[in-house]
Short mmCIF file of C-alpha atoms and ligand atoms in Angstrom, two decimals:
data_model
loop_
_atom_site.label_atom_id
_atom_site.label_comp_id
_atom_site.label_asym_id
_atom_site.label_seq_id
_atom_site.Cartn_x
_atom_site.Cartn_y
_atom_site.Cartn_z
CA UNK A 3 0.00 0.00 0.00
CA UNK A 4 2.77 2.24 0.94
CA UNK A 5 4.76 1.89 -2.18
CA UNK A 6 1.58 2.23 -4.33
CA UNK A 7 0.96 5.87 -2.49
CA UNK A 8 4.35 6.67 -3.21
CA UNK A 9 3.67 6.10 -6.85
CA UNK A 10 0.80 7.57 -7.40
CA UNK A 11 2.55 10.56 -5.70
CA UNK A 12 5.33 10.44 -7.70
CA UNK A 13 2.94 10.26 -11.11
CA UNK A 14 1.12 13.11 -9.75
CA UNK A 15 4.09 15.25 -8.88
CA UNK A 16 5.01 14.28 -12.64
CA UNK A 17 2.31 15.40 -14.15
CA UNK A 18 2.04 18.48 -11.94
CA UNK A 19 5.48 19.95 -11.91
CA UNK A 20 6.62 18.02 -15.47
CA UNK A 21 8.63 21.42 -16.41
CA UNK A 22 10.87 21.58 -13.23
CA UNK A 23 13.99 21.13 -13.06
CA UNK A 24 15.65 17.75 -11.77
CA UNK A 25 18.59 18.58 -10.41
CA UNK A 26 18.55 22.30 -9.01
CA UNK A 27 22.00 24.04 -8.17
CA UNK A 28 21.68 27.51 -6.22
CA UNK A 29 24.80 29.43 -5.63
CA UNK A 30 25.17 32.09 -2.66
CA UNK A 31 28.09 34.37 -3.06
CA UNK A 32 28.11 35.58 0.53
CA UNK A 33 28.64 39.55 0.31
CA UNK A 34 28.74 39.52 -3.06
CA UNK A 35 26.70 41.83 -4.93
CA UNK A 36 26.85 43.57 -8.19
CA UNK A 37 30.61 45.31 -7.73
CA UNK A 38 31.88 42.25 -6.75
CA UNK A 39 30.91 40.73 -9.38
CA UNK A 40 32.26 43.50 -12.04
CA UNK A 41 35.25 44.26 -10.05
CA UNK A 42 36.27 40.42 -10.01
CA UNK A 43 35.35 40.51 -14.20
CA UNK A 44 37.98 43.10 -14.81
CA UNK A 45 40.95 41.75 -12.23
CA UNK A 46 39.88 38.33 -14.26
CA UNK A 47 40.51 39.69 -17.69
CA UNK A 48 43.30 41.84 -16.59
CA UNK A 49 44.87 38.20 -15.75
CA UNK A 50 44.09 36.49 -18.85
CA UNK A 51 41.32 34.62 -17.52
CA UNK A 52 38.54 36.03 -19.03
CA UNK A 53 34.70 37.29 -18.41
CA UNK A 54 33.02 35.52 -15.35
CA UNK A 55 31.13 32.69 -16.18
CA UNK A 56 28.57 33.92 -13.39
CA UNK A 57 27.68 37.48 -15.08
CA UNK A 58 26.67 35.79 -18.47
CA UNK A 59 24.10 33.67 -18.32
CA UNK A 60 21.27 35.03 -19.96
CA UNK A 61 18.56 34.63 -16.62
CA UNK A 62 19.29 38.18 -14.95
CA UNK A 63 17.32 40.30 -12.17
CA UNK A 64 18.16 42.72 -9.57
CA UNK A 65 17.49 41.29 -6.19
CA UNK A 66 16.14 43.64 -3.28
CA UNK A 67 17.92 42.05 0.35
CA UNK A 68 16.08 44.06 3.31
CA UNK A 69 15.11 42.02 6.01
CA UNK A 70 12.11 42.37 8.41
CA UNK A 71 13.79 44.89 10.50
CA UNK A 72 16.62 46.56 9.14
CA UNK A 73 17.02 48.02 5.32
CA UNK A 74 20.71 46.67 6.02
CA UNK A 75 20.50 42.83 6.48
CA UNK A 76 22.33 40.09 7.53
CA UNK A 77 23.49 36.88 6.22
CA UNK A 78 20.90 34.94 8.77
CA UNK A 79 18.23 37.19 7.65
CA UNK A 80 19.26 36.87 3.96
CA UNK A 81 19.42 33.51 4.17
CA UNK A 82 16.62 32.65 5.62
CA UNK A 83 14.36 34.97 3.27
CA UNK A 84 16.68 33.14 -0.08
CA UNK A 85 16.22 29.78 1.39
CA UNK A 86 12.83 29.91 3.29
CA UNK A 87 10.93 32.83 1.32
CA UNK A 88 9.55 35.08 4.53
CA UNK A 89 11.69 37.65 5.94
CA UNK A 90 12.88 37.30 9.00
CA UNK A 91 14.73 39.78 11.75
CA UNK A 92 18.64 40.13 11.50
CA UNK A 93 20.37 37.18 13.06
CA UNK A 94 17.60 34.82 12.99
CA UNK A 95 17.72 31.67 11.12
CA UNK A 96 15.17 29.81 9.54
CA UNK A 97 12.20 31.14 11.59
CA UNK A 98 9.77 34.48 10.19
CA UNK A 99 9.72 37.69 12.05
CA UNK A 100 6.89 36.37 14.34
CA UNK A 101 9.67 33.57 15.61
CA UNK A 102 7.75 30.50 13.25
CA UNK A 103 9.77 28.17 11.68
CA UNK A 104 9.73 28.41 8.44
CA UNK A 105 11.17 26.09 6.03
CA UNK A 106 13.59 25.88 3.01
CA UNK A 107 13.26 24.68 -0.52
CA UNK A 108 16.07 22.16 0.56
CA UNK A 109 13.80 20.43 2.75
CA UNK A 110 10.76 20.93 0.40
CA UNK A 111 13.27 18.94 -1.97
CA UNK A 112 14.14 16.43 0.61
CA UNK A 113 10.22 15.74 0.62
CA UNK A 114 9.82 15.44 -2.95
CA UNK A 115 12.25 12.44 -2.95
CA UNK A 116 15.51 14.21 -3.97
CA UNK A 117 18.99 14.10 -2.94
CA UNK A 118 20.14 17.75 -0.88
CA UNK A 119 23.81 18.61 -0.50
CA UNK A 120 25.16 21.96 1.17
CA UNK A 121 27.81 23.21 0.75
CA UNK A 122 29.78 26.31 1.99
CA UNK A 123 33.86 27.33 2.46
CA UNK A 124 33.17 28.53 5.62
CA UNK A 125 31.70 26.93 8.43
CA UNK A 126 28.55 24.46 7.56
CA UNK A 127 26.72 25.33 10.50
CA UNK A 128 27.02 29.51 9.72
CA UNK A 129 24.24 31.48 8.57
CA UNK A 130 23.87 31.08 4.82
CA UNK A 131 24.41 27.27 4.92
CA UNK A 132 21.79 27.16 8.67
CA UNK A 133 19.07 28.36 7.15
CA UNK A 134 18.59 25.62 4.71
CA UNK A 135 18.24 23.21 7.78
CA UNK A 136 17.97 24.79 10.84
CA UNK A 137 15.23 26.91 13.18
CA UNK A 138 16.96 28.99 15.82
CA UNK A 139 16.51 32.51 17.12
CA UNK A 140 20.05 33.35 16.92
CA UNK A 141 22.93 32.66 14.55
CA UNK A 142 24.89 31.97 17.58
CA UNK A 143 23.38 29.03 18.48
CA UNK A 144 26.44 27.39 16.66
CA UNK A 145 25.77 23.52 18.83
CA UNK A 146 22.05 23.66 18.32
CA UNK A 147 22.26 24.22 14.71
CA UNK A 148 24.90 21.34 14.46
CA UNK A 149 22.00 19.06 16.06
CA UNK A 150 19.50 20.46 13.34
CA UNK A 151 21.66 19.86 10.73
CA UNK A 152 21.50 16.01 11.84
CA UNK A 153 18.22 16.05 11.86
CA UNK A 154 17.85 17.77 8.39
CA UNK A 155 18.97 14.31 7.13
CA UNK A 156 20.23 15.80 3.85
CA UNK A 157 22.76 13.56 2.47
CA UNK A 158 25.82 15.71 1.95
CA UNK A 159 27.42 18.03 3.77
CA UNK A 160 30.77 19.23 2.86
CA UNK A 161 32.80 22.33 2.86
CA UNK A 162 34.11 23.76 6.72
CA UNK A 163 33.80 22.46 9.77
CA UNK A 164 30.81 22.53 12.09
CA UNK A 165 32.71 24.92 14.79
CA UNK A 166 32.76 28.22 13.76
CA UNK A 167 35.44 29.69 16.20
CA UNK A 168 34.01 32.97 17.50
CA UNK A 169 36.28 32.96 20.69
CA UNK A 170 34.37 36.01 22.02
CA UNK A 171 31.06 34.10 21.87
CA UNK A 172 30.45 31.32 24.74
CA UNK A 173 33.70 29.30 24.94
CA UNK A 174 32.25 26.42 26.72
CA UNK A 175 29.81 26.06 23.64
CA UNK A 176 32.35 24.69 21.15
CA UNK A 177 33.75 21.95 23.66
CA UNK A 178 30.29 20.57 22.81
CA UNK A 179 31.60 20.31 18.41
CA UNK A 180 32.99 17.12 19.52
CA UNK A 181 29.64 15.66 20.75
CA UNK A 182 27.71 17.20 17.34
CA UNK A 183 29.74 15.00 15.22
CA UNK A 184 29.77 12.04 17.39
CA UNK A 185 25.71 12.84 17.54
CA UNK A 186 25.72 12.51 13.49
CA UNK A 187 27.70 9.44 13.31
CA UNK A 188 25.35 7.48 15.65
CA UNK A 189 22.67 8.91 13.05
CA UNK A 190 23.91 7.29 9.98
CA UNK A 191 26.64 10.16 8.79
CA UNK A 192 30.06 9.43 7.56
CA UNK A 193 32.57 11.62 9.30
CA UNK A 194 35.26 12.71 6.78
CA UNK A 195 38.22 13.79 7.50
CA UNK A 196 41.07 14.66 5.14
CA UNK A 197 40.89 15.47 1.53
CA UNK A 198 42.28 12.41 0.34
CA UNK A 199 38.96 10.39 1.91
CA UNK A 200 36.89 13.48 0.32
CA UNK A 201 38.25 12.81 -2.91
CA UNK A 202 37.56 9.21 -2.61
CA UNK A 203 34.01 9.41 -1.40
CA UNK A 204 31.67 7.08 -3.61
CA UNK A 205 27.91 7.42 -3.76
CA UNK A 206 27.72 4.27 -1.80
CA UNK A 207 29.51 5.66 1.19
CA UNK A 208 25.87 7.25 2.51
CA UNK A 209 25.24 10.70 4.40
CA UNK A 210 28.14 12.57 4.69
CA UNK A 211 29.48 15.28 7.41
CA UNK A 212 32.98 16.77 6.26
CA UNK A 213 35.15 17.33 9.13
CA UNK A 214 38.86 18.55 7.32
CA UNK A 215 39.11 21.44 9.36
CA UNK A 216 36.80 22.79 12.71
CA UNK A 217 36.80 26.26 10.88
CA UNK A 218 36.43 27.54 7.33
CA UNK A 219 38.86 26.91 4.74
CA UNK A 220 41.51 29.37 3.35
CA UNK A 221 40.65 32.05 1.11
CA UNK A 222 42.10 31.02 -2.40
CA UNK A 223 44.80 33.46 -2.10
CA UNK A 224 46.23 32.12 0.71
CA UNK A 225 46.42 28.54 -1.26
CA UNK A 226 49.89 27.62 -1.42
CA UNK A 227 50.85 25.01 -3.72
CA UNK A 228 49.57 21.94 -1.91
CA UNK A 229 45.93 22.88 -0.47
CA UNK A 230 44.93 20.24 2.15
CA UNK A 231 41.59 21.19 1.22
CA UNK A 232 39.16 20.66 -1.79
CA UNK A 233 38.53 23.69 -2.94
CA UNK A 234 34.83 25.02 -3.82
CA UNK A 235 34.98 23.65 -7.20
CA UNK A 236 36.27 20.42 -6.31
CA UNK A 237 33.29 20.54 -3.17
CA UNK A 238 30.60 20.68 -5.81
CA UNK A 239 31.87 18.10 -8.07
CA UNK A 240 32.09 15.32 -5.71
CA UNK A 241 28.72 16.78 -4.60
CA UNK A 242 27.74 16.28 -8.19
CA UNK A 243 28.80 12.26 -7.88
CA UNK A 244 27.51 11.93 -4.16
CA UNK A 245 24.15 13.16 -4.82
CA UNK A 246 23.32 12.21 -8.57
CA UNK A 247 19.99 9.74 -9.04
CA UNK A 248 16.61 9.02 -10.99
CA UNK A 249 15.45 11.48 -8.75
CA UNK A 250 17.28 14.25 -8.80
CA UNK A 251 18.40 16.83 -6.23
CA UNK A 252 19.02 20.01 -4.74
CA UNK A 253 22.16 21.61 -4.06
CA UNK A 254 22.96 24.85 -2.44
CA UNK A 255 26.80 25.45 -2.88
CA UNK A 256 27.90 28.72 -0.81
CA UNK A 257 31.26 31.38 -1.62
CA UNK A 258 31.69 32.33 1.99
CA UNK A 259 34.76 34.16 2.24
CA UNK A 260 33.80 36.51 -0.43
CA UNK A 261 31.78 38.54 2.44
CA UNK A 262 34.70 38.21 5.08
CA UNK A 263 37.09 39.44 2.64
CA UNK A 264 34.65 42.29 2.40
CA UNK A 265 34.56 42.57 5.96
CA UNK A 266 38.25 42.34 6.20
CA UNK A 267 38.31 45.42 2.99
CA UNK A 268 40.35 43.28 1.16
CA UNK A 269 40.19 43.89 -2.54
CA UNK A 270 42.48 41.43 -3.68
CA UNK A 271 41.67 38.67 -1.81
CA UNK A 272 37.44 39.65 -2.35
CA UNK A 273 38.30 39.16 -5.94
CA UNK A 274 40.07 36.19 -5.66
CA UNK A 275 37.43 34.38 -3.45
CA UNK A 276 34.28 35.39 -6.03
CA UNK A 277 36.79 33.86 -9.38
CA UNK A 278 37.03 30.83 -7.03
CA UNK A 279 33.12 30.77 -6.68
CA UNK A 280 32.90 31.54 -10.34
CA UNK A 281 35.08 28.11 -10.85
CA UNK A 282 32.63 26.19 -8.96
CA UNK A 283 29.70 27.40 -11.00
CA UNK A 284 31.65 26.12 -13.92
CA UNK A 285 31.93 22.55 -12.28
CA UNK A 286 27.74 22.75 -12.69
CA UNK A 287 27.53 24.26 -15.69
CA UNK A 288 29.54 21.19 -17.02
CA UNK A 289 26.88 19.25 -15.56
CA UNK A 290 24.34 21.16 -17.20
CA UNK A 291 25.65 20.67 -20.36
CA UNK A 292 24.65 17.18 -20.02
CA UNK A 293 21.87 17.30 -18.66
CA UNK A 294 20.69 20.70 -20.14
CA UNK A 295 16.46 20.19 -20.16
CA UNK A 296 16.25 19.25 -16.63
CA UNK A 297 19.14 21.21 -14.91
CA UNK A 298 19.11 24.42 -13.36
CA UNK A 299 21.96 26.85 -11.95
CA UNK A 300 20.75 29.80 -10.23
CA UNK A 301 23.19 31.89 -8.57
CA UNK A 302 22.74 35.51 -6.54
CA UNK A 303 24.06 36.73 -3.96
CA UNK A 304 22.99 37.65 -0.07
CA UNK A 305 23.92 41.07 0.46
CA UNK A 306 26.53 43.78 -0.31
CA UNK A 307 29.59 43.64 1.83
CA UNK A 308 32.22 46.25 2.73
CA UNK A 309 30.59 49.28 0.23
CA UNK A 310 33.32 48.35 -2.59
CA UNK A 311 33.44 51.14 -5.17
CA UNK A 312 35.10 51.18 -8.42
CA UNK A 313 35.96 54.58 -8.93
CA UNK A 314 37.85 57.00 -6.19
CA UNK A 315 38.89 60.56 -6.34
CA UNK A 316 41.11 62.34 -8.33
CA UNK A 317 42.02 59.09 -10.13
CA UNK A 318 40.71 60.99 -13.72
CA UNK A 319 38.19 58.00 -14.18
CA UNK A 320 40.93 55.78 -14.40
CA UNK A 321 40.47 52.10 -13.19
CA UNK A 322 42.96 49.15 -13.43
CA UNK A 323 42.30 46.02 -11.64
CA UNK A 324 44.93 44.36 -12.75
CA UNK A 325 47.09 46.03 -9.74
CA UNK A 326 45.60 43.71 -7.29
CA UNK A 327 47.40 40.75 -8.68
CA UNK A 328 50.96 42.35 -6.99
CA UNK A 329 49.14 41.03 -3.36
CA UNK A 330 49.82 37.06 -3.33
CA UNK A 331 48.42 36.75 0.64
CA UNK A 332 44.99 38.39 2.11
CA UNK A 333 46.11 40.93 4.87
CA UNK A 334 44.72 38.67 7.69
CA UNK A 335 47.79 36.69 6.41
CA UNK A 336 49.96 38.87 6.64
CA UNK A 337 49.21 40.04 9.87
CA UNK A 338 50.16 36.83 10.83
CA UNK A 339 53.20 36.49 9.19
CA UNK A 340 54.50 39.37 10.78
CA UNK A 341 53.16 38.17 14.37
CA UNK A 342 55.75 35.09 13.58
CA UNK A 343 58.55 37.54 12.78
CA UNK A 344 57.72 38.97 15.87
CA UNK A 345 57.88 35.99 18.22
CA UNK A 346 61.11 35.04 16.54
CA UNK A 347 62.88 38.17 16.76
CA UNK A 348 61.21 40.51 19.45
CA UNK A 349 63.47 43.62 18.07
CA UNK A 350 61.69 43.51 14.40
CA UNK A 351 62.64 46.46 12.71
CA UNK A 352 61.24 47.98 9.33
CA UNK A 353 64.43 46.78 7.25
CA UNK A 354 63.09 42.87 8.54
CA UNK A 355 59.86 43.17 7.41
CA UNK A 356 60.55 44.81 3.61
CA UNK A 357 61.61 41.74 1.99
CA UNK A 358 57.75 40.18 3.29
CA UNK A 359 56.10 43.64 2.33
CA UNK A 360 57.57 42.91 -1.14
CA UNK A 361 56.29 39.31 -1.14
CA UNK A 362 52.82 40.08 -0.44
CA UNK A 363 52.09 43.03 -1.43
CA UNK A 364 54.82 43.48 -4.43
CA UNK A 365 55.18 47.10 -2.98
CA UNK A 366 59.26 48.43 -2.42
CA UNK A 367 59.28 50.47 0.96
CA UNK A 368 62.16 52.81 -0.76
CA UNK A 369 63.93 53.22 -4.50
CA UNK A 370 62.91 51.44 -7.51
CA UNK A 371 62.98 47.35 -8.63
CA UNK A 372 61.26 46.29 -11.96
CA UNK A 373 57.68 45.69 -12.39
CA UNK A 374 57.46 46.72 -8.07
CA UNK A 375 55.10 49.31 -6.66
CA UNK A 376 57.12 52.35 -5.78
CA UNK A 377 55.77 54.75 -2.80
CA UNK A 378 55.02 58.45 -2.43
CA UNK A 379 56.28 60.16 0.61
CA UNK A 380 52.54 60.06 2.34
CA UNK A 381 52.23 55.79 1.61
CA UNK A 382 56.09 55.76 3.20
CA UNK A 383 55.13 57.93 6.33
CA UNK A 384 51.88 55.56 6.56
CA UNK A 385 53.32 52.64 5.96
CA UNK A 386 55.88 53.63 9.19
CA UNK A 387 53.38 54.48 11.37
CA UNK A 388 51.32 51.45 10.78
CA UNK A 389 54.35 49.59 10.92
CA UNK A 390 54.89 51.22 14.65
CA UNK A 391 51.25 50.62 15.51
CA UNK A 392 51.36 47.39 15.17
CA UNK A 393 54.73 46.64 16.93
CA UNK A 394 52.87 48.33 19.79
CA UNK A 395 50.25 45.79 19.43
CA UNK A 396 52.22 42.92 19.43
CA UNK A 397 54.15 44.23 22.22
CA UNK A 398 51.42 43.91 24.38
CA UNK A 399 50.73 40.63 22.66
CA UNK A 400 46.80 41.11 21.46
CA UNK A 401 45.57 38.94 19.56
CA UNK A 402 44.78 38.64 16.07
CA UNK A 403 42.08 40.98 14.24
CA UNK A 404 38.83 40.35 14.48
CA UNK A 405 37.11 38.50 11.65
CA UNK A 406 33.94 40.72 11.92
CA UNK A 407 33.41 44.42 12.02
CA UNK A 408 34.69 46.22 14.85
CA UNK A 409 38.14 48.06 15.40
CA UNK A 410 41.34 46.34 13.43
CA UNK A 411 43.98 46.63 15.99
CA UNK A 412 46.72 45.52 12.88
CA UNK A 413 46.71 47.69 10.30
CA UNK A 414 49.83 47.62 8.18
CA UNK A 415 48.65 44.63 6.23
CA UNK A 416 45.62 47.01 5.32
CA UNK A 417 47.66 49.78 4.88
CA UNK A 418 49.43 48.31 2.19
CA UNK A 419 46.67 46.47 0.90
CA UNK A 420 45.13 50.32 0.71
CA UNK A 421 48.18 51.27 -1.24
CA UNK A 422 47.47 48.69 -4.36
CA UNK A 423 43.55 49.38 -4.06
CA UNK A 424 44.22 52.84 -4.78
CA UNK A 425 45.83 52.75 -7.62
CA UNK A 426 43.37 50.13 -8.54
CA UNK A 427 40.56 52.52 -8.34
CA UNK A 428 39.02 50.55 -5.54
CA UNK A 429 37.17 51.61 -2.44
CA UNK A 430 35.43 50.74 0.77
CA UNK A 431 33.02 52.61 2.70
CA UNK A 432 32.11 50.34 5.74
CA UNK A 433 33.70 47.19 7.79
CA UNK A 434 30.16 45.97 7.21
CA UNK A 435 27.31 44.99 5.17
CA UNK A 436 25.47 47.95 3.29
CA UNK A 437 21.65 47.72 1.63
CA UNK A 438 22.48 47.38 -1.81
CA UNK A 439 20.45 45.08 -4.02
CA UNK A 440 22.26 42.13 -5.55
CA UNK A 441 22.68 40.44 -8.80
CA UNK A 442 20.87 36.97 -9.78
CA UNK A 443 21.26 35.24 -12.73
CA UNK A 444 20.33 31.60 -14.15
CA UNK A 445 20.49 28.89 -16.69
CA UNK A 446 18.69 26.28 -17.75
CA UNK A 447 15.08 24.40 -17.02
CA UNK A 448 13.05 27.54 -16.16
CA UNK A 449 15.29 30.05 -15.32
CA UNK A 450 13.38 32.59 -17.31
CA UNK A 451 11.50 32.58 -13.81
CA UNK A 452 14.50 34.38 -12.81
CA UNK A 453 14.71 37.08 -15.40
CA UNK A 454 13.01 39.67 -13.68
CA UNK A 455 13.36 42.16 -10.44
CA UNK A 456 13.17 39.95 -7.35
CA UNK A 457 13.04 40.25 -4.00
CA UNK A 458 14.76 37.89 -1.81
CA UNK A 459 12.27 35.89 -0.82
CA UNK A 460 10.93 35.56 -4.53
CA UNK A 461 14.06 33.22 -4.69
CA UNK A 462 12.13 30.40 -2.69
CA UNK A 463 8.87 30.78 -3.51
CA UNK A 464 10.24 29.85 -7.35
CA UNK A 465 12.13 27.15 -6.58
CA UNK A 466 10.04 25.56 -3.49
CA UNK A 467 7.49 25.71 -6.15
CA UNK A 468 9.48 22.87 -8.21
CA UNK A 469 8.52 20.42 -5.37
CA UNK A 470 4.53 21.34 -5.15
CA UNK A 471 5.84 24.06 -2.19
ZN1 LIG B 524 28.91 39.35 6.50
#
């Protein structure tokens, strides 16, 4: 009896919903809005790689991201009202405004029979990836959304860890990590571990929980030439393998460090982080190609981060992307680069840290080298007194910046990051998230449903409507 009801549902839902897509991929470029997306477009043609994959798909709309209480939202709220369709208060996840659950068109696919992965570079239990599986009232309820993502029983998670390392939130909650993962093995999911296992994951290996690192993974830039960890693209195509079936499935595939390099006002690596994305939607587009009638790829973005500008004073119009490539480590690496000087050789002086300053940022502190940034006498007096400021700073041995917004106490790193932005063009105008709309485009099995002016929500209600939602 039970396997006749399932057919007859499945016949219905056949009939019903015969022009939706199969397999469904939707891509989140945390923080990344429209300028992200053209300012990564020009630093990728100035470096031979060409237009973004991402801004030409022939689907487009401008996307409105307000949430229910602020015209300035964030990425709990966004996600919620991409992933759910109601808008929510900032910092909620996966509940309305009224403190309802609400739920997302991940578990609306779950229901209809198909195969969900998420997927995110940053942690799997932060905001954009939560509110696909998780109810909470707060973001920061890092252990209890590790226990709904267990009970989400999607089939593949994989990207960061579950522990998202905000040491100024409740210690004591992230002993608890530990007891999350043990809590998903006992329910069926396969913990894995190193990129070697990931790579080696078949579709018979079951539910999957990556565990690589507790945290996010690096920000491309700071990729040397072994990573330890797959990178986005590689995430989605074993996704791709994992969760492929008659089905069909869902898969929600998040760029998270685009926003904290936004955060961070960190041009070069912001750039380098939304290419990265861009890769990954090339991994499904390849899958597309296959499969083009019953695939689509929607990607958009949550919010605006950091107010990027292209275009700065006194500059005479002039913009040339290309000048980020000269920075081969995000400033947060930096920073901790020169923190290691430091504990090596407590009398650090300028003349140490020039040949790293030339490494990173390709920027010469005096005199002239071939195809080297050279600085005016206003960059050299800033780039001292940052140096000095943070010597003072590691003096009194505080730790590292902040991830978030809030005061940077090290600044040379951004100083000289500063330097290559200007004569970039490139600008920020807040440490945070601002209200611009964002960009979403699509391809594929009715993406024209996408070519219009959206709100966030609308996101949801299209796809959710796919599985009779
Ligand atoms: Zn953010």
């Amino acid at each position: 009896m039970r396997k006749f009801i399932l057919a007859l549902f499945l016949f219905v839902s056949f009939v019903l919903f015969a022009d939706a897509p199969k397999y469904v991929f939707l891509f989140i470029g945390d923080g990344m809005a429209v300028t992200q997306r053209h300012a990564a477009e020009e630093f990728s043609k100035k470096i031979g790689r060409g237009p973004l994959l991402i801004n030409s798909f022939p689907c487009k709309g401008l996307t409105a991201t307000r949430s229910a209480n602020r015209l300035v939202t964030d990425s709990a709220a966004a996600a919620t009202a991409i992933a759910c369709g109601e808008k929510t208060k900032n910092y909620t996840v996966g509940r309305n405004a009224e403190g309802k659950d609400v739920y997302s068109s991940a578990v609306a696919a779950k229901e209809a029979g198909k195969k969900v992965g998420i997927i995110s570079t940053v942690t799997i239990t932060h905001a954009t990836p939560a509110a696909f599986y998780a109810h909470r009232a707060a973001r920061g309820e890092g252990y209890g959304i590790a226990i709904d993502l267990v009970h989400s029983g999607f089939d593949f998670f994989a990207g960061g860890g579950l522990d998202g390392k905000y040491k100024d939130s409740k210690a004591k909650e992230f002993k608890k990590y530990g007891h999350a993962y043990k809590y998903a093995e006992s329910k069926g999911y396969k913990i894995v571990r190193t990129k070697k296992d990931f790579l080696a994951l078949k579709p018979s290996d079951g539910r999957i929980l990556t565990r690589m690192t507790d945290g996010p993974l690096p920000y491309t830039i700071d990729i040397g030439e072994e990573n330890p960890y797959p990178t986005l693209a590689e995430l989605v195509a074993k996704g791709i393998e994992m969760l492929d079936n008659s089905n069909g499935f869902f898969m929600m595939a998040e760029g998270g460090r685009i926003d904290w390099a936004g955060h961070a006002n960190d041009a070069a690596t912001n750039v380098r982080e939304t290419l990265a994305f861009d890769d990954a939607v090339k991994v499904a587009l390849e899958f597309y190609e296959k499969h083009p009638k019953e695939t689509l790829i929607v990607v958009t973005g949550d919010h605006e981060t950091g107010g990027l500008t292209m275009g700065v004073a006194n500059t005479g119009y002039s913009i040339d992307m290309g000048m980020l490539r000269y920075q081969t480590m995000s400033a947060g690496a930096f920073t901790k680069r020169l923190s290691s000087f430091y504990k090596k050789n407590p009398s650090l002086t300028i003349e140490d840290v020039k040949p790293l300053v030339e490494k990173a940022f390709g920027i010469v502190f005096d005199g002239l080298k071939d195809n080297l940034i050279s600085l005016t006498d206003k960059e050299r007096t800033d780039f001292l007194k940052a140096f000095e400021s943070d010597m003072k700073f590691l003096k009194a041995k505080k730790e590292e910046n902040r991830q978030y917004d809030g005061p940077k106490r090290y600044i040379l790193g951004t100083t000289l990051s500063k330097i290559l932005e200007r004569r970039a063009g490139v600008a920020w105008s807040t440490g945070g998230h601002t209200a611009q709309s964002v960009l979403t485009t699509a391809i594929g099995c009715e993406a024209q449903l996408f070519n219009a002016p959206m709100d966030n929500t609308d996101i949801a209600k299209k796809i959710k409507s796919f599985y009779g939602k």
